Structures are given as C-alpha cells and as structure tokens.
Short mmCIF file of C-alpha atoms in Angstrom, two decimals:
data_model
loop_
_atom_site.label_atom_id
_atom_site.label_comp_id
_atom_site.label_asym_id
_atom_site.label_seq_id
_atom_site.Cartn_x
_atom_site.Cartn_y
_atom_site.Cartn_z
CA UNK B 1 24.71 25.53 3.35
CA UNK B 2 26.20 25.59 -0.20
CA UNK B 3 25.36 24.24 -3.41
CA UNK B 4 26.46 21.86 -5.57
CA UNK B 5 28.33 24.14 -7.51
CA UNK B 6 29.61 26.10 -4.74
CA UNK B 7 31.32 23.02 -3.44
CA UNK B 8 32.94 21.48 -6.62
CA UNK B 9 34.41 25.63 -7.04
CA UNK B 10 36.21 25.06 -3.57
CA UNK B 11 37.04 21.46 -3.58
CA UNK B 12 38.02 20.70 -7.18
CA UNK B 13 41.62 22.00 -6.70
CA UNK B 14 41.81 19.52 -3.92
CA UNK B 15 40.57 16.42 -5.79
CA UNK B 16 41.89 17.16 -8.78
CA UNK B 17 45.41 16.54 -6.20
CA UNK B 18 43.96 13.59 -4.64
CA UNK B 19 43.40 11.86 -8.04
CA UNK B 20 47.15 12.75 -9.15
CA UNK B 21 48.50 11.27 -6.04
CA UNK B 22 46.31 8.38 -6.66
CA UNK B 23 47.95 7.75 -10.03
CA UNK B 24 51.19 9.06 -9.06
CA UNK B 25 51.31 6.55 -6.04
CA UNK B 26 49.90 3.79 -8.53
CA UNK B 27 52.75 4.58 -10.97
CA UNK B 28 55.04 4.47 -8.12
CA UNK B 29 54.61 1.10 -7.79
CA UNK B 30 54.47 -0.13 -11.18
CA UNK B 31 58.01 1.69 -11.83
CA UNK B 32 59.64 -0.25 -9.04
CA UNK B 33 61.05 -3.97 -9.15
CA UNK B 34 59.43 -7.22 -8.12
CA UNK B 35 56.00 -8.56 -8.35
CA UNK B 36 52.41 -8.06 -6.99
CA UNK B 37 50.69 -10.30 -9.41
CA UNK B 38 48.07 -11.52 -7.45
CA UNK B 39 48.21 -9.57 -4.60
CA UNK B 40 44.56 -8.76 -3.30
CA UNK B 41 45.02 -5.50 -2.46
CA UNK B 42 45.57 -4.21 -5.75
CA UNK B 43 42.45 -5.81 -6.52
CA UNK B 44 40.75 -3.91 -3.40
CA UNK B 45 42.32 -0.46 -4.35
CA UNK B 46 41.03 -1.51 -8.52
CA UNK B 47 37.13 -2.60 -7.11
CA UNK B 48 37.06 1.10 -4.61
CA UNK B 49 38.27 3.10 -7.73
CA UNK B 50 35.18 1.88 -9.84
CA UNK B 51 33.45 2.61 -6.99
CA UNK B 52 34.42 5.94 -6.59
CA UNK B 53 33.55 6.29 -11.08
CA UNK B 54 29.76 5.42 -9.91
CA UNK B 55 27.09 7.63 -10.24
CA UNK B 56 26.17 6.61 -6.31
CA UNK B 57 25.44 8.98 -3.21
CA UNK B 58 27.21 6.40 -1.03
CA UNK B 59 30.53 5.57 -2.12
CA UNK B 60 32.34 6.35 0.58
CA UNK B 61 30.13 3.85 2.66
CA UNK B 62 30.17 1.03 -0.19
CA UNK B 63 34.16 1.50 0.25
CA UNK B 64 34.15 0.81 3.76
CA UNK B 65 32.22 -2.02 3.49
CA UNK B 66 34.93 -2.84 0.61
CA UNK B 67 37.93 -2.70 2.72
CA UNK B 68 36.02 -4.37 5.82
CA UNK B 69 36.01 -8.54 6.71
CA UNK B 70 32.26 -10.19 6.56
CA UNK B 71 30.11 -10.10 9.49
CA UNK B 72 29.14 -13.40 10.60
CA UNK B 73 25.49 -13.52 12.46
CA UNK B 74 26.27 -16.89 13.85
CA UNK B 75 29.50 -15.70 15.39
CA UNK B 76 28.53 -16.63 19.19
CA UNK B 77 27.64 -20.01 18.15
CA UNK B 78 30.98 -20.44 16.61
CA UNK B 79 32.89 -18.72 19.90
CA UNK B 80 30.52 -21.09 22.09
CA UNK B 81 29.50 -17.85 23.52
CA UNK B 82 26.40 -17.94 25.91
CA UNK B 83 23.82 -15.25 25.26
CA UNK B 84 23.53 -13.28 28.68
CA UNK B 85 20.53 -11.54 30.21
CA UNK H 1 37.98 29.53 -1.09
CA UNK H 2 40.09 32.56 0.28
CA UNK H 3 36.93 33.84 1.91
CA UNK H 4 35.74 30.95 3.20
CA UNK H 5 38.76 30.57 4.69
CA UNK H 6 39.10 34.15 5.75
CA UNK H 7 35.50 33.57 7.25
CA UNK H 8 36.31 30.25 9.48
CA UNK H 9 39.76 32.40 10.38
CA UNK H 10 37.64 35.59 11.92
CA UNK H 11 35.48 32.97 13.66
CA UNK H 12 38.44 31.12 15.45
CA UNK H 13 38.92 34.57 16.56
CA UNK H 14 36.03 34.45 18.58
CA UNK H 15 37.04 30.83 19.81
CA UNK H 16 34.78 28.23 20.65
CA UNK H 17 34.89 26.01 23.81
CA UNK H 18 35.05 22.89 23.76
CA UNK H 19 35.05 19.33 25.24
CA UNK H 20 37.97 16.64 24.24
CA UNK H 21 35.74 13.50 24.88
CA UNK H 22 38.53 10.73 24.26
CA UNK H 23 42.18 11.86 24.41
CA UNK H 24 45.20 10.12 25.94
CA UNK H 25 46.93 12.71 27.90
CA UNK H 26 49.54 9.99 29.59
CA UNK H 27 51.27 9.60 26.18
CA UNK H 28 51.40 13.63 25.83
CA UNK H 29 53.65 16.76 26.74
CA UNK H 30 52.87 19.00 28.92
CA UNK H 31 53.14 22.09 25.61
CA UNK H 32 49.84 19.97 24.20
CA UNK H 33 48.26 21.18 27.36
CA UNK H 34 48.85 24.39 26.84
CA UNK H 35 48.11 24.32 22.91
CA UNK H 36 44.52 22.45 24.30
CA UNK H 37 44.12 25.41 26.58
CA UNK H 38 44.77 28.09 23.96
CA UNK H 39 42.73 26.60 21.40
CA UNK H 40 39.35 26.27 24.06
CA UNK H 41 39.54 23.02 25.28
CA UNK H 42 37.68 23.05 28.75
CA UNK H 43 37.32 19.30 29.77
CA UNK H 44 39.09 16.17 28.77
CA UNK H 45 38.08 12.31 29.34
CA UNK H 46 41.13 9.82 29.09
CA UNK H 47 39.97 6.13 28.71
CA UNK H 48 42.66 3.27 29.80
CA UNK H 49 44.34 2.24 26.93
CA UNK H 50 47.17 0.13 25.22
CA UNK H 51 50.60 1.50 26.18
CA UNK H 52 52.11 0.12 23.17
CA UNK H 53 53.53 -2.71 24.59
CA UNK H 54 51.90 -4.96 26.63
CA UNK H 55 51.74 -4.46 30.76
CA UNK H 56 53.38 -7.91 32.70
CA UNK H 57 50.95 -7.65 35.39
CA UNK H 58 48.34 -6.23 37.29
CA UNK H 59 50.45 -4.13 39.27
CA UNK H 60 51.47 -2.09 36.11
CA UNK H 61 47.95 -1.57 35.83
CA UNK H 62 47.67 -0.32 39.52
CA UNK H 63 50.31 2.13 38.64
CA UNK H 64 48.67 3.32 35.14
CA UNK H 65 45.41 3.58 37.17
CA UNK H 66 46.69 6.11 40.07
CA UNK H 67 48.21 8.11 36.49
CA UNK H 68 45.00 8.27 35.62
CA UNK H 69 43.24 9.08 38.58
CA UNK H 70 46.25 11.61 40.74
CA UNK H 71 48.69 12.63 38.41
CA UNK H 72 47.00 13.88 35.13
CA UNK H 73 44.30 15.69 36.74
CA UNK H 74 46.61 17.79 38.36
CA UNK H 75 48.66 18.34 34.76
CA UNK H 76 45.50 19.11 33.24
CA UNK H 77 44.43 21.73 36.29
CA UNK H 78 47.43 23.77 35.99
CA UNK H 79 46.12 25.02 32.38
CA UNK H 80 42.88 24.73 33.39
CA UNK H 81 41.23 22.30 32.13
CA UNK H 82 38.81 19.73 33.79
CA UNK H 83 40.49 15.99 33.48
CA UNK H 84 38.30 12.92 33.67
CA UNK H 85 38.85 9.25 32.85
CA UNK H 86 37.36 5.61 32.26
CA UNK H 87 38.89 2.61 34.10
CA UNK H 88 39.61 -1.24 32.04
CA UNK H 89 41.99 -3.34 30.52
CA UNK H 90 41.90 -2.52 26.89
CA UNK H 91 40.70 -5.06 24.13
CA UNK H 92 44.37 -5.79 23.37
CA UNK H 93 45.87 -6.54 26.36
CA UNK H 94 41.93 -8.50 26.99
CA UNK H 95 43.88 -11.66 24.88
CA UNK H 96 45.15 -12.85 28.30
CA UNK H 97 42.07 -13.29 30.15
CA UNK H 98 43.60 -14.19 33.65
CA UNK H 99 45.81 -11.16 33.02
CA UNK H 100 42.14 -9.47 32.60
CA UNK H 101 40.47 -10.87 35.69
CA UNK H 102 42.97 -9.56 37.93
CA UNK H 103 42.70 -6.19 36.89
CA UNK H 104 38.93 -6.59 36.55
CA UNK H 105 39.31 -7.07 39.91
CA UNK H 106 41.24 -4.48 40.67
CA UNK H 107 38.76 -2.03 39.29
CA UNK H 108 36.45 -1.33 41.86
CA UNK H 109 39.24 -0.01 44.17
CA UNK H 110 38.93 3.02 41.86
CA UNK H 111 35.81 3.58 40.97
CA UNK H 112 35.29 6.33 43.49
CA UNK H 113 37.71 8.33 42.32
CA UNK H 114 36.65 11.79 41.81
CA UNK H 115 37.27 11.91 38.19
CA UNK H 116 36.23 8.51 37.05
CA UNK H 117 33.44 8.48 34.39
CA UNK H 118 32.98 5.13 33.95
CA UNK H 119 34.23 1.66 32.49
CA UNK H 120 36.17 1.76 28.59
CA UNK H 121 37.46 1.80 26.46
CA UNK H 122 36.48 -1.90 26.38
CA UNK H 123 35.67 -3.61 23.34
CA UNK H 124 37.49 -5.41 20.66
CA UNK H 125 40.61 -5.42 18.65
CA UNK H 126 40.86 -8.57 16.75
CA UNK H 127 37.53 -9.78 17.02
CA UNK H 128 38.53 -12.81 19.46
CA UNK H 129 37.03 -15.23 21.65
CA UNK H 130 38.68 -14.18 24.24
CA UNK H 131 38.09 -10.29 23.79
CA UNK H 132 34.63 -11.03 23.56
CA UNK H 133 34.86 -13.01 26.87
CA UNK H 134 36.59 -9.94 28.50
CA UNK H 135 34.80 -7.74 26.94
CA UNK H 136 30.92 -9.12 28.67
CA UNK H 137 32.97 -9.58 31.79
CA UNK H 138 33.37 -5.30 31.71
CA UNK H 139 29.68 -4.77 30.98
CA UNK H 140 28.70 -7.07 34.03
CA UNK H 141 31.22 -4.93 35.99
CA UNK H 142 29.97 -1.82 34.60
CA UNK H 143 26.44 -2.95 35.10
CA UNK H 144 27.25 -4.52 38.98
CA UNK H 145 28.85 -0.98 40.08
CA UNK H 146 26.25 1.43 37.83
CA UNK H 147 28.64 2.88 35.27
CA UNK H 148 28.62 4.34 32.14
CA UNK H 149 30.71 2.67 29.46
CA UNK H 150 33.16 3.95 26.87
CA UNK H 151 33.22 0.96 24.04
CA UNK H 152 36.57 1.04 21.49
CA UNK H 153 35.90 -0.18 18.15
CA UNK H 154 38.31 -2.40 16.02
CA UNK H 155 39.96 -0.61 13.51
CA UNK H 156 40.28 -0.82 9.61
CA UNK H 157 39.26 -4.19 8.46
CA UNK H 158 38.05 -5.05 11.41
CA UNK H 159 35.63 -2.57 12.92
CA UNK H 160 32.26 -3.32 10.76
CA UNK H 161 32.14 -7.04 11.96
CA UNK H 162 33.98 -5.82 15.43
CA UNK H 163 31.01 -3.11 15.55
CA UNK H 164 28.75 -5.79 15.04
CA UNK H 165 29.51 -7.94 17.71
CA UNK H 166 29.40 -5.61 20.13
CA UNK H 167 26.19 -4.58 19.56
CA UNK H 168 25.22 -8.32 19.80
CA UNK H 169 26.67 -8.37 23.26
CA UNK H 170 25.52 -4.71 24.76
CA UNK H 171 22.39 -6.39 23.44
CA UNK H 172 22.06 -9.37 25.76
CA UNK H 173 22.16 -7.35 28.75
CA UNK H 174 18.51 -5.88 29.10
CA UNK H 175 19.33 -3.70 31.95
CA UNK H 176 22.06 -1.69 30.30
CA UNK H 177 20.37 1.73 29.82
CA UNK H 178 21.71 2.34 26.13
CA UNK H 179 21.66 6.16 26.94
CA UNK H 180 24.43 5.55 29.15
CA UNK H 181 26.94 3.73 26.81
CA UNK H 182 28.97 5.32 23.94
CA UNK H 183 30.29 3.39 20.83
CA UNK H 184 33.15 5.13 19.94
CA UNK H 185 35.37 5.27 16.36
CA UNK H 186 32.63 4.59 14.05
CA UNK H 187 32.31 5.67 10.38
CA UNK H 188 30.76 5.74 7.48
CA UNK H 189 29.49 1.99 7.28
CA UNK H 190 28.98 2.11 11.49
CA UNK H 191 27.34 5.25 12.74
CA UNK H 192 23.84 4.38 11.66
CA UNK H 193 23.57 0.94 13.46
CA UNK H 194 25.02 2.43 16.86
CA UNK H 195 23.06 5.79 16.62
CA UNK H 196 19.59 3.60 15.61
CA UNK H 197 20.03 1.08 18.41
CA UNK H 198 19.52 4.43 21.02
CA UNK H 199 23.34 4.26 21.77
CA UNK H 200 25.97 7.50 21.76
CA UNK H 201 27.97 7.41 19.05
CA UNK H 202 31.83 8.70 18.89
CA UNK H 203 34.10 9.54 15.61
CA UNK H 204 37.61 9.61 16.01
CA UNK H 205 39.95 12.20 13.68
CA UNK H 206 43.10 10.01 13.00
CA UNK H 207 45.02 11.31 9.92
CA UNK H 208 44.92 8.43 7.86
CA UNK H 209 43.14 5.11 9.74
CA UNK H 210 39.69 7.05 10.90
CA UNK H 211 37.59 9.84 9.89
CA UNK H 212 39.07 13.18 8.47
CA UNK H 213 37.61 16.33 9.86
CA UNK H 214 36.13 16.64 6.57
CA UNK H 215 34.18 13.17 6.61
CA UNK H 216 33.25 13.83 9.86
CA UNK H 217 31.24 16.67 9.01
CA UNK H 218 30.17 14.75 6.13
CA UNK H 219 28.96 11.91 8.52
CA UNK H 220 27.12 15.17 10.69
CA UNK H 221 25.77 15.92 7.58
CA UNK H 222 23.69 12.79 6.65
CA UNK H 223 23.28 11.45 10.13
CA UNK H 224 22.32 14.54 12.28
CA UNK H 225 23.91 15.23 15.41
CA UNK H 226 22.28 13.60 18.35
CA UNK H 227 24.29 11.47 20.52
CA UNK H 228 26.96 12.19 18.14
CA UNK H 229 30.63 13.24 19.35
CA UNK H 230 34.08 14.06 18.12
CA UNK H 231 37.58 13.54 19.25
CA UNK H 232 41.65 13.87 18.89
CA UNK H 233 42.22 10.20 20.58
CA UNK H 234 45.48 11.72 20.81
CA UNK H 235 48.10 9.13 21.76
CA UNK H 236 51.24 8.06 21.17
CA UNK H 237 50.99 7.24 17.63
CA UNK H 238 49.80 9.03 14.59
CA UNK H 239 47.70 11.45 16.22
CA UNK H 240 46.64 15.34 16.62
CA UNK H 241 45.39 16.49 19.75
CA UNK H 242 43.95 19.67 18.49
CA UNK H 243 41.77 18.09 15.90
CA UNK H 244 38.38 19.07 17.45
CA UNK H 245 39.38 22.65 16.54
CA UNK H 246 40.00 21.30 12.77
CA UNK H 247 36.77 19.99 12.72
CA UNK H 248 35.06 23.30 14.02
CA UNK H 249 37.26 25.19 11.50
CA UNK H 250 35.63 22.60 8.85
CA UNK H 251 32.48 23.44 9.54
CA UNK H 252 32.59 26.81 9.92
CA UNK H 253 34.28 26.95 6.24
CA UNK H 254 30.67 24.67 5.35
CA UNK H 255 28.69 27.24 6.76
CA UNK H 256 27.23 25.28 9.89
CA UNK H 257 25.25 27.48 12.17
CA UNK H 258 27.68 27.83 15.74
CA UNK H 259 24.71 26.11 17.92
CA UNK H 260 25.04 23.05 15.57
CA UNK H 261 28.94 23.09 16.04
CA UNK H 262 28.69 23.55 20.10
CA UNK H 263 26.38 20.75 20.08
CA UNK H 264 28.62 18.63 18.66
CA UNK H 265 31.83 19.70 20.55
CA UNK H 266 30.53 20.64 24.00
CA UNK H 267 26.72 20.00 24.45
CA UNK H 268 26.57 16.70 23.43
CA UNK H 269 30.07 15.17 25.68
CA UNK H 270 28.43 17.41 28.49
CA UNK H 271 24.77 15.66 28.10
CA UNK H 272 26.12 12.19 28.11
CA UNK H 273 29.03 12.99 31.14
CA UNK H 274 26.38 14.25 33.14
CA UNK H 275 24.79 11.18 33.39
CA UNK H 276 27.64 10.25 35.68
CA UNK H 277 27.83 10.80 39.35
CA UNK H 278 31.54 12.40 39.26
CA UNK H 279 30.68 14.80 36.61
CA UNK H 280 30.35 18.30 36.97
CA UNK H 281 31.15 21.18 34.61
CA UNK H 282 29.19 24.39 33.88
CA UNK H 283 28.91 25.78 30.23
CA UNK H 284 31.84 28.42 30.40
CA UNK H 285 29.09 31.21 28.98
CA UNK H 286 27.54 30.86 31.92
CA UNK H 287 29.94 31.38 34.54
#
C-alpha cells in the first residue's frame, strides 16, 4: 500500500480542484441575487468545512453524522411500537 | 499518477469477474447488458423497488413481480449473465399499509421462483410509523417462509437514525440468523454498527448521494472486508451500472492485492447468495 507521501503526490491535483470548486460554488452563490440569511444549510456546509481544517482521522465520519437527523433511542415508545420476539 | 493509472489499465486487461449484488435491471437497456457482460459481470440480484411513481394496486405489483421473476432473467441470459431477485413492497410505497398487506400477501405466490433470493429491499425511507409497521411485517414473512433479507437504508439525512431503527427491529426477532440478512447503502457513520452486530453489510456507488468508488475503498480500508459488498444500484435515476468495475479500477490504482478485490466483488455476494436455496453459481476460474 502507499505512503503518506505517495498519496498526497497523486491526489493533490485532485483536491487542490475540489477546494476551488468549493469556493467557486460558494462564490457562486454570494454573486447571485436574493437572500440566504439564515438559511441552515449554509451553516451545515460552514460547521463540515471546519471540520474538514481539523487535524482528525475521521472527518469524513464526523461529517456524516453532521449532515444526518438525531437518533432517538426511545423511538418505539413514541411510534407505540411493540417490541417483537 | 500516469503509472498508476497505466498499472490499473494493464490489469483491466486481464478483467476481473464479478458479481452485481443490487442493480435494477427493469429500469435499464438492453446495451447496459452488454456493457455488464463486457466489463465481467457474471451474476446480478435485482431487489423490488420504487418505480418512481407510486403503483395503484396490487395487481401492478403482480405484473412488476412476473418482470422480475420471467422476463429479466431471460434479458440477462442472452449475454450471459446469471439474473436473480428479492421480492417486497419497497419502504416508499410501505406508507400505505393496506396497499402493503395485499402485496405482502401476494408474496408467497412467488417465492418459489427459481431465481428468487429472498425478501428486500425492505426497510425505511422516511423513518415512519408506518414503514416501520411494514417493514416488521416483511421480517415475519421472511422469517415464516425461511428467507434471506435484502434491507434498504434511508438516504442522506435520514439513513443514520433510519440505520438505527432497523437494527432495533432485526433485533427483536431472536430467530433471524443475522448471517442471513444484508444491510445495504451504509457509509461512513453506518458500516461499523451493521458489520459489529454479525450482519452483511452493502455500499452503494451513487455519484453524488452515496459512497464514491474512492470512499468505498476508503471504508474497505478501515473496516476490512468481511461481509462487506459493493454495488451500481443502477436505476432509473442518477446512476452507473458499471461502477463495480470503477471500484476495482480504484483499488487496483491503491495497490490492493487481486484476492482482496475478488473478495469483495465476487466471493463475498457468492458466500452470502449461497445461503439461499435458489442459488447456484460456480466461480468462473473453475469451470
């Protein structure tokens, strides 16, 4: 398998693209008219790119988990779901 | 990166079988046939699905089931390819329960088929009461009648806590042999809990809304591959049929050894097939 360095020589090209069409895409939509003050999923796409700046060896889990609704435990209770054996 | 490329290039020379373990032939051309064919697809399983709109009655799922069961087998045959399939009313369409008990229902009548694997995709969509209902009513079906089960995950926002509840409800059945049962479209923030409970695990490569072939071999990477498969879910939407062969090509530029990759494409869908009764297919090296 290759190394570290082996694998940021092959892939930097290719993120170096992703992260202009990140800002490119972000710019896109600050150039055009109207307003998303307030709209949550600019606030979602801010909170996964400081993700993504983090030293972690997980981010693309924590960003799933990001982008995904809460998991309630208690959620048969709620349905007034019976437990079957 | 030209010789890594060059590399995975003289490899697909030498192409590599494989198995498609979740692809939706009824929503495809005949020409993806062939390109399946040419690129070494061997085998096929189709689980019922949403045909983007939503079916009026049980009849239409009568008709969608003898599609299934008659008619693309003999598509697939003529490029040689083995077609198999999984019998439900998807998570979607599971909203109108009534709707759902008919075809449930209905189900049986087909079970003998000679290419039926099994009961999915079931599962959920929008995390519902109602799916949920649906959804245990399949697994009691699937237990009753001694089939294996194909389980759809939500997707996007929806698949962690979707995930989640599924595993709550495969959990209240005791007698469900977990070995049997494959949780299919996970990710990053899913594989671990379905792999670690002792079920298969299936990741879907979807453009933009699932796992790239990259990620996937990402996810290979860090989990391992037992019970772990890969497929197009080729549809009718956003899709790519031949994207098994992109992930072999992405692994092969990584430098995977060829066993690992056959495991993943062919071994592994074989291994968990063969645990049903109307499964049979030899390892083409062997023949």
């Amino acid at each position: 398998m290759k190394s570290s360095k082996e694998i940021l020589d092959s892939e930097f090209l290719d993120l170096r693209s992703k992260l202009l069409d990140l800002a490119a895409s972000l710019d896109r939509i600050d150039r055009a008219e109207g307003s998303i003050a307030g709209d949550e999923r600019m606030q979602l796409l801010a909170a996964g790119i400081a993700i993504i700046a983090k030293d972690d060896p997980d981010r693309a889990h924590q960003i799933q988990h990001l982008f995904s609704r809460e998991f309630d435990p208690q959620w048969k209770q709620k349905f007034n779901m019976p437990t079957r054996n | 990166m030209e010789a890594e490329i060059q590399h995975a290039n003289q490899k697909l020379a030498t192409s590599m079988y494989y198995i498609d373990p979740h692809i939706h032939m009824v929503s495809r051309t005949t020409d993806d046939y062939e390109t399946l064919a040419r690129m070494g697809c061997v085998a096929i399983s189709e689980p019922a699905f949403w045909a983007g709109y939503d079916r009026g009655s049980a009849d239409g799922f009568r008709d969608y089931f003898v599609q299934l069961t008659e008619v693309e087998p003999l598509r697939a045959a003529a490029y040689g390819i083995e077609h198999f399939t999984w019998l439900c009313i998807n998570a979607k369409e599971a909203e109108n329960v009534q709707l759902s008990r008919d075809v449930l229902k209905m189900i049986p009548e087909f079970l003998d088929c000679p290419n039926v694997l099994g009961i999915g995709e079931i599962g959920l969509n929008k995390n519902t009461p109602n799916e949920s209902i649906i959804f245990q009513e399949h697994l009691e079906l699937a237990i009753e009648y001694d089939q294996q089960i194909l389980i759809h995950t939500p997707h996007l926002e929806d698949k962690y806590q979707g995930t989640r509840m599924i595993l709550d409800m495969l959990a209240d059945h005791s007698q469900l042999d977990r070995s049997r049962v494959l949780v299919d479209h996970v990710e990053e923030h899913t594989v671990r809990a379905v792999i670690d409970a002792g079920y298969w695990a299936g990741m879907t490569l979807y453009p933009v809304t699932k796992c790239t072939p990259a990620r996937a071999a990402d996810i290979i990477e860090t989990v391992g591959s037992e019970r772990l498969c890969v497929n197009s879910a080729g549809d009718w939407g956003p899709s790519k049929p031949t994207a098994v062969p992109d992930l072999i090509f992405e692994m092969r530029k990584r430098g995977h050894r060829e066993a690992q990759i056959k495991e993943v494409v062919f071994d592994n869908p074989r291994r968990f097939f063969n645990q049903s009764k109307n499964f049979q297919l030899s390892d083409p090296e062997d023949r």
